[in-house]
Amino acid sequence: MKKLIWKIQYDSTPLVYRHCKKCGKKTHFKSSDQFRVNAQRQYLDIWLIYKCTKCNTTWNATIYSRISPQALTAEQLNQFQENDQVLARNYAFNSELLHKSGTECELPEFSVVGDDIITGEYAEVKLISEYILPIKISAVLRKKLHLSQKAYKELVENGRIKDRSDRNLLKSKLNLETVIVFLP
């Protein structure tokens, strides 16, 4: 059995769709990868700054509100103050946090990197995603294998593509790691 690893690489951070005060309508906002940290007496407020893609108006997505500075380590606080790019990207990909902020999240374009499999070959593929996003496994596999929805559905229904943990591959969403088995 051939064992492969396919990594999902995202072209950008997800865009959020919300009302822009300056544009007067709903538009897309993109993460600036910068934080705003505000001290109010004994408490901190921390936001990730987004910018409207049309007019550059900013919107602050709440990360922490009225949190005690002692609740964060010195390293964490420093990461926020120094606009750590990895940390900013992690928060920009946190669809649950953005949903709580009352926004709609638009999934980013992605590519699937890894060796191809030969049709009819017995193989086990580990799908690895750095972030949990509501992307269907079927979308990832169809993109990598260049399959139509109908062809993919036939392979799943005929048992030629299976999830190692027996999840429904027509409806299941991507996790950090997912193992898919391809049967001849």
Coordinates of N, CA, C and O in Angstrom, one line a residue:
M1 N 0.8 -1.2 0.0 CA 0.0 0.0 0.0 C 0.9 1.2 0.0 O 1.8 1.4 0.8
K2 N 0.6 2.2 -0.8 CA 1.3 3.4 -0.9 C 0.7 4.4 0.1 O -0.5 4.6 0.2
K3 N 1.6 5.1 0.8 CA 1.2 6.1 1.8 C 1.7 7.4 1.4 O 2.9 7.6 1.1
L4 N 0.8 8.4 1.4 CA 1.1 9.7 0.9 C 0.6 10.8 1.9 O -0.3 10.5 2.7
I5 N 1.2 11.9 1.8 CA 0.7 13.1 2.6 C 0.4 14.2 1.7 O 1.2 14.6 0.8
W6 N -0.9 14.7 1.8 CA -1.3 15.9 1.1 C -1.5 17.0 2.0 O -2.3 16.9 3.0
K7 N -0.9 18.1 1.8 CA -1.1 19.3 2.6 C -1.9 20.4 1.9 O -1.7 20.6 0.7
I8 N -2.9 20.9 2.7 CA -3.7 22.0 2.1 C -3.0 23.3 2.4 O -2.7 23.6 3.6
Q9 N -2.8 24.1 1.4 CA -2.1 25.4 1.5 C -3.1 26.4 1.1 O -3.7 26.3 0.0
Y10 N -3.3 27.4 1.9 CA -4.3 28.5 1.7 C -3.6 29.7 1.0 O -2.5 30.1 1.4
D11 N -4.2 30.2 0.0 CA -3.6 31.3 -0.8 C -3.7 32.6 0.0 O -2.8 33.5 -0.2
S12 N -4.6 32.8 0.9 CA -4.7 34.0 1.7 C -5.6 33.7 2.9 O -6.1 32.6 3.1
T13 N -5.7 34.6 3.8 CA -6.6 34.5 4.9 C -8.1 34.6 4.5 O -8.3 35.3 3.4
P14 N -9.0 34.1 5.2 CA -10.4 34.2 4.8 C -10.8 35.7 4.8 O -10.4 36.4 5.7
L15 N -11.7 36.1 3.9 CA -12.3 37.4 3.9 C -13.5 37.3 4.8 O -14.2 36.3 4.8
V16 N -13.9 38.4 5.4 CA -15.1 38.5 6.1 C -16.0 39.4 5.4 O -15.6 40.4 4.8
Y17 N -17.3 39.1 5.5 CA -18.3 39.9 4.8 C -19.2 40.6 5.9 O -19.8 39.9 6.7
R18 N -19.1 41.9 5.9 CA -19.9 42.6 6.9 C -20.2 44.0 6.4 O -19.7 44.5 5.4
H19 N -21.0 44.8 7.2 CA -21.4 46.1 6.8 C -20.2 47.1 7.0 O -19.6 47.1 8.0
C20 N -20.0 47.9 5.9 CA -18.9 48.9 6.0 C -19.6 50.3 6.2 O -20.5 50.6 5.3
K21 N -19.3 51.0 7.2 CA -20.0 52.3 7.5 C -19.7 53.3 6.4 O -20.6 54.1 6.0
K22 N -18.5 53.3 5.8 CA -18.1 54.3 4.8 C -18.7 53.9 3.5 O -19.2 54.8 2.8
C23 N -18.7 52.7 3.1 CA -19.3 52.2 1.8 C -20.9 52.2 1.9 O -21.5 52.3 0.9
G24 N -21.4 52.1 3.1 CA -22.9 52.1 3.3 C -23.5 50.8 2.9 O -24.7 50.7 2.7
K25 N -22.8 49.7 2.7 CA -23.3 48.4 2.4 C -22.4 47.3 2.9 O -21.3 47.6 3.3
K26 N -22.8 46.0 2.7 CA -21.9 44.9 3.1 C -20.8 44.8 2.1 O -21.1 44.8 0.8
T27 N -19.6 44.6 2.6 CA -18.4 44.4 1.7 C -17.5 43.5 2.3 O -17.7 43.0 3.5
H28 N -16.4 43.1 1.6 CA -15.4 42.2 2.1 C -14.4 43.0 2.9 O -14.0 44.1 2.5
F29 N -13.9 42.4 4.0 CA -12.9 42.9 4.8 C -11.8 41.9 4.9 O -12.0 40.7 5.0
K30 N -10.5 42.4 4.8 CA -9.3 41.5 4.8 C -8.5 41.8 6.1 O -8.4 42.9 6.5
S31 N -8.0 40.8 6.7 CA -7.1 40.9 7.8 C -5.9 41.7 7.5 O -5.2 41.5 6.5
S32 N -5.6 42.7 8.4 CA -4.3 43.5 8.2 C -3.1 42.8 8.8 O -2.0 43.3 8.7
D33 N -3.4 41.7 9.5 CA -2.3 41.0 10.2 C -1.7 41.9 11.4 O -0.6 41.7 11.7
Q34 N -2.5 42.8 11.9 CA -2.1 43.7 12.9 C -3.1 43.7 14.1 O -4.3 43.5 13.8
F35 N -2.6 43.8 15.3 CA -3.5 43.8 16.4 C -3.6 45.2 17.0 O -2.7 46.1 16.8
R36 N -4.6 45.5 17.7 CA -4.8 46.7 18.5 C -4.9 46.3 19.9 O -5.8 45.5 20.3
V37 N -4.0 46.8 20.8 CA -4.1 46.4 22.2 C -4.4 47.7 23.0 O -3.6 48.7 22.8
N38 N -5.4 47.7 23.8 CA -5.8 48.9 24.5 C -5.9 48.6 26.0 O -6.6 47.6 26.3
A39 N -5.3 49.4 26.8 CA -5.3 49.2 28.2 C -6.4 50.2 28.8 O -6.3 51.4 28.6
Q40 N -7.3 49.6 29.6 CA -8.3 50.4 30.3 C -8.2 50.1 31.8 O -8.6 49.0 32.3
R41 N -7.5 50.9 32.5 CA -7.2 50.7 33.9 C -6.5 49.4 34.2 O -5.4 49.2 33.8
Q42 N -7.2 48.4 34.7 CA -6.6 47.1 35.1 C -6.9 46.1 34.0 O -6.5 44.9 34.2
Y43 N -7.5 46.4 32.9 CA -7.9 45.4 31.9 C -7.4 45.8 30.5 O -7.0 46.9 30.2
L44 N -7.4 44.7 29.7 CA -6.9 44.9 28.3 C -8.0 44.5 27.3 O -8.8 43.6 27.6
D45 N -8.1 45.2 26.2 CA -8.9 44.8 25.1 C -7.9 44.6 24.0 O -7.0 45.4 23.7
I46 N -8.2 43.5 23.2 CA -7.3 43.1 22.1 C -8.2 42.8 20.9 O -9.1 42.0 21.0
W47 N -7.8 43.4 19.8 CA -8.6 43.2 18.5 C -7.6 42.9 17.4 O -6.4 43.3 17.4
L48 N -8.1 42.2 16.4 CA -7.4 42.0 15.1 C -8.0 42.9 14.2 O -9.3 43.0 14.0
I49 N -7.2 43.8 13.5 CA -7.7 44.8 12.7 C -7.9 44.3 11.3 O -7.1 43.7 10.7
Y50 N -9.1 44.6 10.7 CA -9.5 44.2 9.4 C -9.7 45.5 8.6 O -10.0 46.6 9.2
K51 N -9.5 45.5 7.3 CA -9.7 46.6 6.4 C -10.6 46.3 5.3 O -10.5 45.2 4.7
C52 N -11.5 47.2 5.0 CA -12.5 47.1 3.9 C -11.6 47.0 2.6 O -10.7 47.8 2.4
T53 N -12.0 46.0 1.7 CA -11.2 45.9 0.5 C -11.5 47.0 -0.5 O -10.8 47.2 -1.5
K54 N -12.6 47.7 -0.3 CA -13.0 48.8 -1.3 C -12.5 50.2 -0.8 O -11.9 50.9 -1.6
C55 N -12.6 50.5 0.5 CA -12.3 51.9 0.9 C -11.2 51.9 2.0 O -10.9 53.0 2.5
N56 N -10.7 50.8 2.5 CA -9.7 50.7 3.6 C -10.2 51.1 4.9 O -9.4 51.4 5.8
T57 N -11.5 51.3 5.1 CA -12.1 51.5 6.5 C -11.7 50.3 7.4 O -11.8 49.2 6.9
T58 N -11.4 50.6 8.6 CA -11.0 49.5 9.5 C -12.2 49.0 10.3 O -13.1 49.8 10.6
W59 N -12.1 47.8 10.7 CA -13.0 47.2 11.6 C -12.2 46.3 12.6 O -11.3 45.6 12.1
N60 N -12.5 46.3 13.9 CA -11.7 45.6 14.8 C -12.5 44.4 15.3 O -13.6 44.5 15.9
A61 N -11.9 43.2 15.0 CA -12.6 41.9 15.5 C -12.1 41.6 16.9 O -10.9 41.5 17.1
T62 N -13.0 41.5 17.8 CA -12.6 41.3 19.2 C -12.0 40.0 19.4 O -12.6 38.9 19.1
I63 N -10.8 40.0 20.1 CA -10.2 38.7 20.5 C -10.3 38.6 22.0 O -10.8 37.5 22.5
Y64 N -10.0 39.6 22.7 CA -10.2 39.6 24.2 C -10.9 41.0 24.6 O -10.5 42.0 24.0
S65 N -11.8 40.9 25.5 CA -12.5 42.1 26.0 C -12.4 42.1 27.5 O -12.8 41.1 28.1
R66 N -11.9 43.2 28.0 CA -11.8 43.4 29.5 C -11.1 42.2 30.2 O -11.6 41.6 31.1
I67 N -9.9 41.8 29.6 CA -9.2 40.7 30.2 C -8.1 41.2 31.1 O -7.5 42.3 30.8
S68 N -7.8 40.5 32.2 CA -6.7 40.9 33.1 C -5.4 40.7 32.4 O -5.2 39.6 31.8
P69 N -4.5 41.6 32.5 CA -3.1 41.4 31.9 C -2.4 40.1 32.4 O -1.7 39.5 31.7
Q70 N -2.8 39.7 33.6 CA -2.2 38.5 34.2 C -2.7 37.2 33.6 O -2.1 36.2 33.8
A71 N -3.8 37.3 32.9 CA -4.4 36.2 32.2 C -3.6 35.7 31.0 O -3.7 34.6 30.5
L72 N -2.7 36.6 30.5 CA -1.8 36.3 29.4 C -0.4 36.2 29.9 O 0.0 36.9 30.8
T73 N 0.4 35.3 29.2 CA 1.8 35.3 29.6 C 2.5 36.5 29.0 O 2.0 37.2 28.1
A74 N 3.7 36.8 29.5 CA 4.4 37.9 28.9 C 4.7 37.7 27.5 O 4.7 38.7 26.7
E75 N 5.0 36.5 27.1 CA 5.2 36.1 25.7 C 4.0 36.4 24.8 O 4.1 37.0 23.7
Q76 N 2.8 36.0 25.3 CA 1.6 36.2 24.5 C 1.3 37.7 24.3 O 1.0 38.2 23.2
L77 N 1.5 38.5 25.4 CA 1.2 39.9 25.4 C 2.2 40.5 24.4 O 1.8 41.4 23.6
N78 N 3.4 40.1 24.4 CA 4.5 40.6 23.5 C 4.1 40.3 22.0 O 4.3 41.1 21.1
Q79 N 3.6 39.1 21.8 CA 3.2 38.7 20.4 C 2.1 39.6 19.9 O 2.1 40.0 18.7
F80 N 1.1 40.0 20.8 CA 0.1 40.9 20.3 C 0.6 42.3 20.1 O 0.3 42.9 19.1
Q81 N 1.5 42.8 21.0 CA 2.1 44.1 20.8 C 3.0 44.2 19.6 O 3.1 45.3 19.0
E82 N 3.7 43.1 19.3 CA 4.6 43.1 18.2 C 4.0 42.7 16.8 O 4.7 42.5 15.8
N83 N 2.7 42.5 16.8 CA 1.9 42.1 15.6 C 2.5 40.8 15.0 O 2.9 40.7 13.8
D84 N 2.7 39.8 15.9 CA 3.2 38.5 15.4 C 2.4 37.9 14.3 O 1.2 37.8 14.4
Q85 N 3.0 37.7 13.1 CA 2.3 37.3 11.9 C 1.7 35.9 12.0 O 0.6 35.7 11.5
V86 N 2.3 35.0 12.7 CA 1.8 33.6 12.9 C 0.5 33.7 13.7 O -0.5 33.1 13.4
L87 N 0.6 34.5 14.8 CA -0.6 34.6 15.7 C -1.7 35.3 15.0 O -2.9 34.9 15.1
A88 N -1.4 36.4 14.2 CA -2.5 37.1 13.5 C -3.1 36.2 12.5 O -4.4 36.2 12.3
R89 N -2.3 35.3 11.8 CA -2.9 34.4 10.8 C -3.8 33.3 11.5 O -4.8 33.0 11.0
N90 N -3.4 32.9 12.7 CA -4.2 31.9 13.4 C -5.5 32.5 13.8 O -6.6 31.8 13.7
Y91 N -5.6 33.7 14.2 CA -6.8 34.4 14.6 C -7.7 34.7 13.3 O -8.9 34.5 13.3
A92 N -7.0 35.0 12.2 CA -7.7 35.3 11.0 C -8.4 34.0 10.4 O -9.4 34.1 9.7
F93 N -7.8 32.9 10.7 CA -8.4 31.6 10.3 C -9.4 31.0 11.3 O -9.9 29.9 11.0
N94 N -9.6 31.7 12.4 CA -10.5 31.2 13.4 C -11.9 31.5 13.0 O -12.5 32.6 13.4
S95 N -12.6 30.7 12.2 CA -13.9 31.0 11.7 C -15.0 31.1 12.9 O -15.9 31.8 12.8
E96 N -14.7 30.4 14.0 CA -15.7 30.4 15.1 C -15.6 31.8 15.8 O -16.6 32.4 16.1
L97 N -14.4 32.4 15.9 CA -14.2 33.7 16.5 C -14.9 34.8 15.6 O -15.6 35.6 16.1
L98 N -14.7 34.6 14.3 CA -15.3 35.6 13.4 C -16.8 35.5 13.3 O -17.5 36.5 13.2
H99 N -17.3 34.3 13.4 CA -18.8 34.1 13.5 C -19.4 34.7 14.7 O -20.4 35.3 14.6
K100 N -18.7 34.6 15.8 CA -19.2 35.3 17.1 C -19.2 36.8 16.9 O -19.9 37.5 17.6
S101 N -18.4 37.3 16.0 CA -18.3 38.8 15.8 C -19.4 39.2 14.9 O -19.5 40.4 14.5
G102 N -20.3 38.3 14.4 CA -21.4 38.7 13.6 C -21.0 38.9 12.1 O -21.7 39.6 11.4
T103 N -20.0 38.2 11.7 CA -19.6 38.3 10.3 C -19.8 37.0 9.6 O -20.0 35.9 10.2
E104 N -19.9 37.1 8.2 CA -19.9 35.9 7.4 C -18.5 35.7 6.9 O -17.8 36.6 6.5
C105 N -18.0 34.4 6.9 CA -16.6 34.1 6.6 C -16.6 33.5 5.1 O -17.4 32.6 4.9
E106 N -15.8 34.1 4.3 CA -15.7 33.5 2.9 C -14.4 32.7 2.9 O -13.3 33.2 3.2
L107 N -14.6 31.4 2.5 CA -13.4 30.5 2.5 C -12.4 30.9 1.5 O -12.7 31.3 0.4
P108 N -11.1 30.8 1.9 CA -10.0 31.2 1.0 C -9.8 30.1 -0.1 O -10.2 29.0 0.1
E109 N -9.2 30.6 -1.2 CA -8.8 29.6 -2.2 C -7.6 28.8 -1.6 O -6.9 29.2 -0.7
F110 N -7.6 27.5 -2.0 CA -6.5 26.6 -1.5 C -6.0 25.7 -2.6 O -6.6 25.6 -3.7
S111 N -4.9 25.1 -2.3 CA -4.3 24.1 -3.2 C -3.9 22.9 -2.4 O -3.7 23.0 -1.2
V112 N -3.8 21.8 -3.0 CA -3.5 20.5 -2.3 C -2.1 20.1 -2.9 O -2.0 19.8 -4.1
V113 N -1.2 20.1 -2.0 CA 0.2 19.8 -2.4 C 0.6 18.4 -1.9 O 0.4 18.0 -0.7
G114 N 1.1 17.6 -2.8 CA 1.5 16.2 -2.5 C 1.6 15.4 -3.8 O 1.0 15.8 -4.8
D115 N 2.2 14.3 -3.7 CA 2.3 13.4 -4.9 C 0.9 12.9 -5.3 O 0.1 12.6 -4.5
D116 N 0.8 12.7 -6.6 CA -0.5 12.2 -7.1 C -0.6 10.7 -7.0 O 0.4 10.0 -6.8
I117 N -1.8 10.2 -7.0 CA -2.0 8.7 -7.0 C -2.5 8.3 -8.3 O -3.1 9.1 -9.1
I118 N -2.2 7.1 -8.6 CA -2.7 6.5 -9.9 C -4.0 5.9 -9.7 O -4.3 5.2 -8.7
T119 N -5.0 6.2 -10.6 CA -6.3 5.6 -10.5 C -6.2 4.1 -10.4 O -5.5 3.5 -11.2
G120 N -7.0 3.6 -9.5 CA -7.0 2.1 -9.3 C -5.9 1.6 -8.4 O -5.8 0.4 -8.2
E121 N -5.1 2.5 -7.8 CA -4.0 2.1 -7.0 C -4.5 2.1 -5.5 O -5.3 2.9 -5.1
Y122 N -4.0 1.1 -4.8 CA -4.3 1.0 -3.3 C -3.4 2.0 -2.6 O -2.2 1.8 -2.6
A123 N -4.0 3.0 -2.0 CA -3.2 4.0 -1.3 C -3.9 4.5 -0.1 O -5.2 4.5 0.0
E124 N -3.1 5.1 0.8 CA -3.6 5.7 2.0 C -3.1 7.1 2.0 O -1.9 7.3 1.9
V125 N -4.0 8.1 2.1 CA -3.5 9.5 2.0 C -3.9 10.2 3.3 O -5.1 10.2 3.7
K126 N -3.0 10.9 3.9 CA -3.2 11.7 5.1 C -3.4 13.2 4.6 O -2.4 13.7 4.1
L127 N -4.6 13.7 4.8 CA -4.8 15.1 4.5 C -4.5 16.0 5.7 O -4.9 15.7 6.8
I128 N -3.6 17.0 5.5 CA -3.2 17.8 6.6 C -3.5 19.2 6.4 O -3.2 19.8 5.3
S129 N -4.3 19.8 7.3 CA -4.6 21.3 7.2 C -4.1 22.0 8.4 O -4.3 21.5 9.6
E130 N -3.5 23.1 8.3 CA -3.0 23.8 9.4 C -4.1 24.5 10.2 O -3.9 24.8 11.4
Y131 N -5.2 24.7 9.6 CA -6.4 25.3 10.2 C -7.6 24.5 10.0 O -7.8 23.9 9.0
I132 N -8.6 24.7 11.0 CA -9.9 24.0 10.8 C -10.8 25.0 10.2 O -11.1 26.1 10.8
L133 N -11.2 24.7 9.0 CA -12.2 25.6 8.3 C -13.3 24.7 7.8 O -13.1 23.5 7.5
P134 N -14.5 25.2 7.6 CA -15.6 24.4 7.1 C -15.5 24.1 5.6 O -16.4 24.4 4.9
I135 N -14.5 23.4 5.3 CA -14.3 23.0 3.9 C -14.6 21.5 3.8 O -14.1 20.7 4.6
K136 N -15.4 21.1 2.9 CA -15.7 19.7 2.7 C -14.5 18.9 2.2 O -13.8 19.4 1.3
I137 N -14.4 17.7 2.7 CA -13.3 16.8 2.3 C -13.5 16.5 0.8 O -12.6 16.4 0.0
S138 N -14.8 16.5 0.4 CA -15.1 16.2 -1.1 C -14.5 17.3 -2.0 O -14.0 17.0 -3.0
A139 N -14.5 18.5 -1.5 CA -14.0 19.6 -2.3 C -12.5 19.5 -2.5 O -11.9 19.7 -3.5
V140 N -11.8 19.1 -1.4 CA -10.3 18.9 -1.4 C -10.0 17.7 -2.3 O -9.1 17.9 -3.2
L141 N -10.6 16.6 -2.2 CA -10.3 15.4 -3.0 C -10.7 15.7 -4.5 O -9.9 15.3 -5.3
R142 N -11.8 16.3 -4.7 CA -12.2 16.5 -6.1 C -11.2 17.5 -6.8 O -10.8 17.3 -7.9
K143 N -10.7 18.5 -6.0 CA -9.7 19.4 -6.6 C -8.4 18.7 -6.9 O -7.9 18.9 -8.0
K144 N -7.9 17.9 -6.0 CA -6.6 17.2 -6.2 C -6.7 16.2 -7.3 O -5.8 16.0 -8.1
L145 N -7.8 15.4 -7.3 CA -8.0 14.4 -8.3 C -8.6 14.8 -9.6 O -8.8 14.0 -10.5
H146 N -9.0 16.1 -9.7 CA -9.6 16.6 -10.9 C -10.9 15.8 -11.3 O -11.0 15.4 -12.4
L147 N -11.8 15.6 -10.3 CA -13.0 14.9 -10.5 C -14.2 15.8 -10.5 O -14.3 16.7 -9.8
S148 N -15.2 15.3 -11.3 CA -16.5 16.0 -11.3 C -17.2 15.5 -10.0 O -16.8 14.5 -9.4
Q149 N -18.2 16.3 -9.6 CA -19.0 15.9 -8.4 C -19.6 14.5 -8.7 O -19.6 13.6 -7.7
K150 N -20.1 14.2 -9.9 CA -20.7 12.9 -10.2 C -19.7 11.8 -10.1 O -20.0 10.7 -9.5
A151 N -18.5 12.0 -10.7 CA -17.5 10.9 -10.7 C -17.0 10.7 -9.2 O -16.8 9.5 -8.8
Y152 N -16.9 11.7 -8.4 CA -16.5 11.6 -7.0 C -17.5 10.8 -6.3 O -17.2 9.9 -5.5
K153 N -18.8 11.2 -6.4 CA -19.9 10.5 -5.7 C -19.9 9.0 -6.1 O -20.1 8.2 -5.2
E154 N -19.7 8.7 -7.3 CA -19.7 7.2 -7.7 C -18.6 6.5 -7.0 O -18.8 5.3 -6.6
L155 N -17.4 7.1 -6.9 CA -16.3 6.4 -6.3 C -16.5 6.2 -4.8 O -16.2 5.1 -4.3
V156 N -17.2 7.1 -4.1 CA -17.5 7.0 -2.7 C -18.6 6.0 -2.5 O -18.5 5.1 -1.7
E157 N -19.6 6.0 -3.4 CA -20.7 5.1 -3.2 C -20.3 3.6 -3.6 O -20.9 2.7 -3.0
N158 N -19.3 3.5 -4.4 CA -18.8 2.1 -4.8 C -17.8 1.7 -3.8 O -17.2 0.6 -4.0
G159 N -17.4 2.4 -2.8 CA -16.5 2.0 -1.8 C -15.0 2.1 -2.2 O -14.2 1.5 -1.6
R160 N -14.7 2.9 -3.3 CA -13.4 3.0 -3.8 C -12.6 4.1 -3.1 O -11.4 4.1 -3.1
I161 N -13.3 5.0 -2.4 CA -12.7 6.0 -1.6 C -13.4 6.0 -0.2 O -14.6 6.1 -0.2
K162 N -12.6 5.8 0.8 CA -13.2 5.7 2.2 C -12.4 6.6 3.2 O -11.2 6.8 3.0
D163 N -13.1 7.0 4.2 CA -12.5 7.7 5.3 C -12.1 6.6 6.3 O -12.9 5.7 6.6
R164 N -10.9 6.7 6.8 CA -10.4 5.7 7.8 C -11.3 5.6 9.0 O -11.4 4.6 9.6
S165 N -11.9 6.7 9.4 CA -12.8 6.7 10.6 C -14.3 6.6 10.2 O -15.2 6.9 11.0
D166 N -14.5 6.1 9.0 CA -15.9 5.9 8.5 C -16.8 7.0 8.5 O -18.0 6.9 8.6
R167 N -16.3 8.3 8.3 CA -17.2 9.4 8.1 C -17.7 9.4 6.7 O -17.1 8.9 5.8
N168 N -18.8 10.1 6.5 CA -19.5 10.2 5.2 C -18.6 11.2 4.4 O -18.6 12.4 4.7
L169 N -18.0 10.7 3.4 CA -17.1 11.6 2.5 C -17.8 12.5 1.6 O -17.2 13.3 0.9
L170 N -19.2 12.4 1.6 CA -19.9 13.4 0.8 C -20.3 14.6 1.6 O -20.6 15.6 1.0
K171 N -20.3 14.5 2.9 CA -20.7 15.6 3.8 C -19.7 16.1 4.8 O -19.8 17.2 5.3
S172 N -18.7 15.3 5.1 CA -17.8 15.6 6.2 C -16.9 16.8 5.8 O -16.5 17.0 4.7
K173 N -16.5 17.5 6.9 CA -15.7 18.7 6.8 C -14.2 18.3 7.2 O -14.0 17.3 7.9
L174 N -13.3 19.1 6.7 CA -11.9 18.9 6.9 C -11.5 19.1 8.4 O -12.0 20.0 9.0
N175 N -10.7 18.2 8.9 CA -10.1 18.4 10.2 C -8.6 18.7 10.1 O -8.1 18.9 8.9
L176 N -7.9 18.8 11.1 CA -6.4 19.1 11.0 C -5.7 17.9 10.3 O -4.8 18.1 9.5
E177 N -6.2 16.7 10.6 CA -5.7 15.5 9.9 C -6.8 14.6 9.6 O -7.7 14.3 10.5
T178 N -6.9 14.1 8.4 CA -7.9 13.2 8.0 C -7.2 12.1 7.1 O -6.4 12.4 6.2
V179 N -7.5 10.8 7.3 CA -6.9 9.7 6.6 C -7.9 9.2 5.6 O -9.0 8.7 6.0
I180 N -7.6 9.2 4.3 CA -8.4 8.7 3.3 C -7.8 7.4 2.7 O -6.6 7.4 2.4
V181 N -8.6 6.4 2.4 CA -8.1 5.2 1.8 C -8.7 5.0 0.4 O -9.9 5.2 0.2
F182 N -7.8 4.8 -0.5 CA -8.2 4.6 -1.9 C -8.1 3.1 -2.3 O -7.0 2.5 -2.1
L183 N -9.1 2.5 -2.7 CA -9.1 1.1 -3.0 C -9.2 0.9 -4.5 O -9.8 1.6 -5.3
P184 N -8.5 -0.2 -5.0 CA -8.6 -0.5 -6.5 C -9.9 -0.9 -7.0 O -10.8 -1.2 -6.3

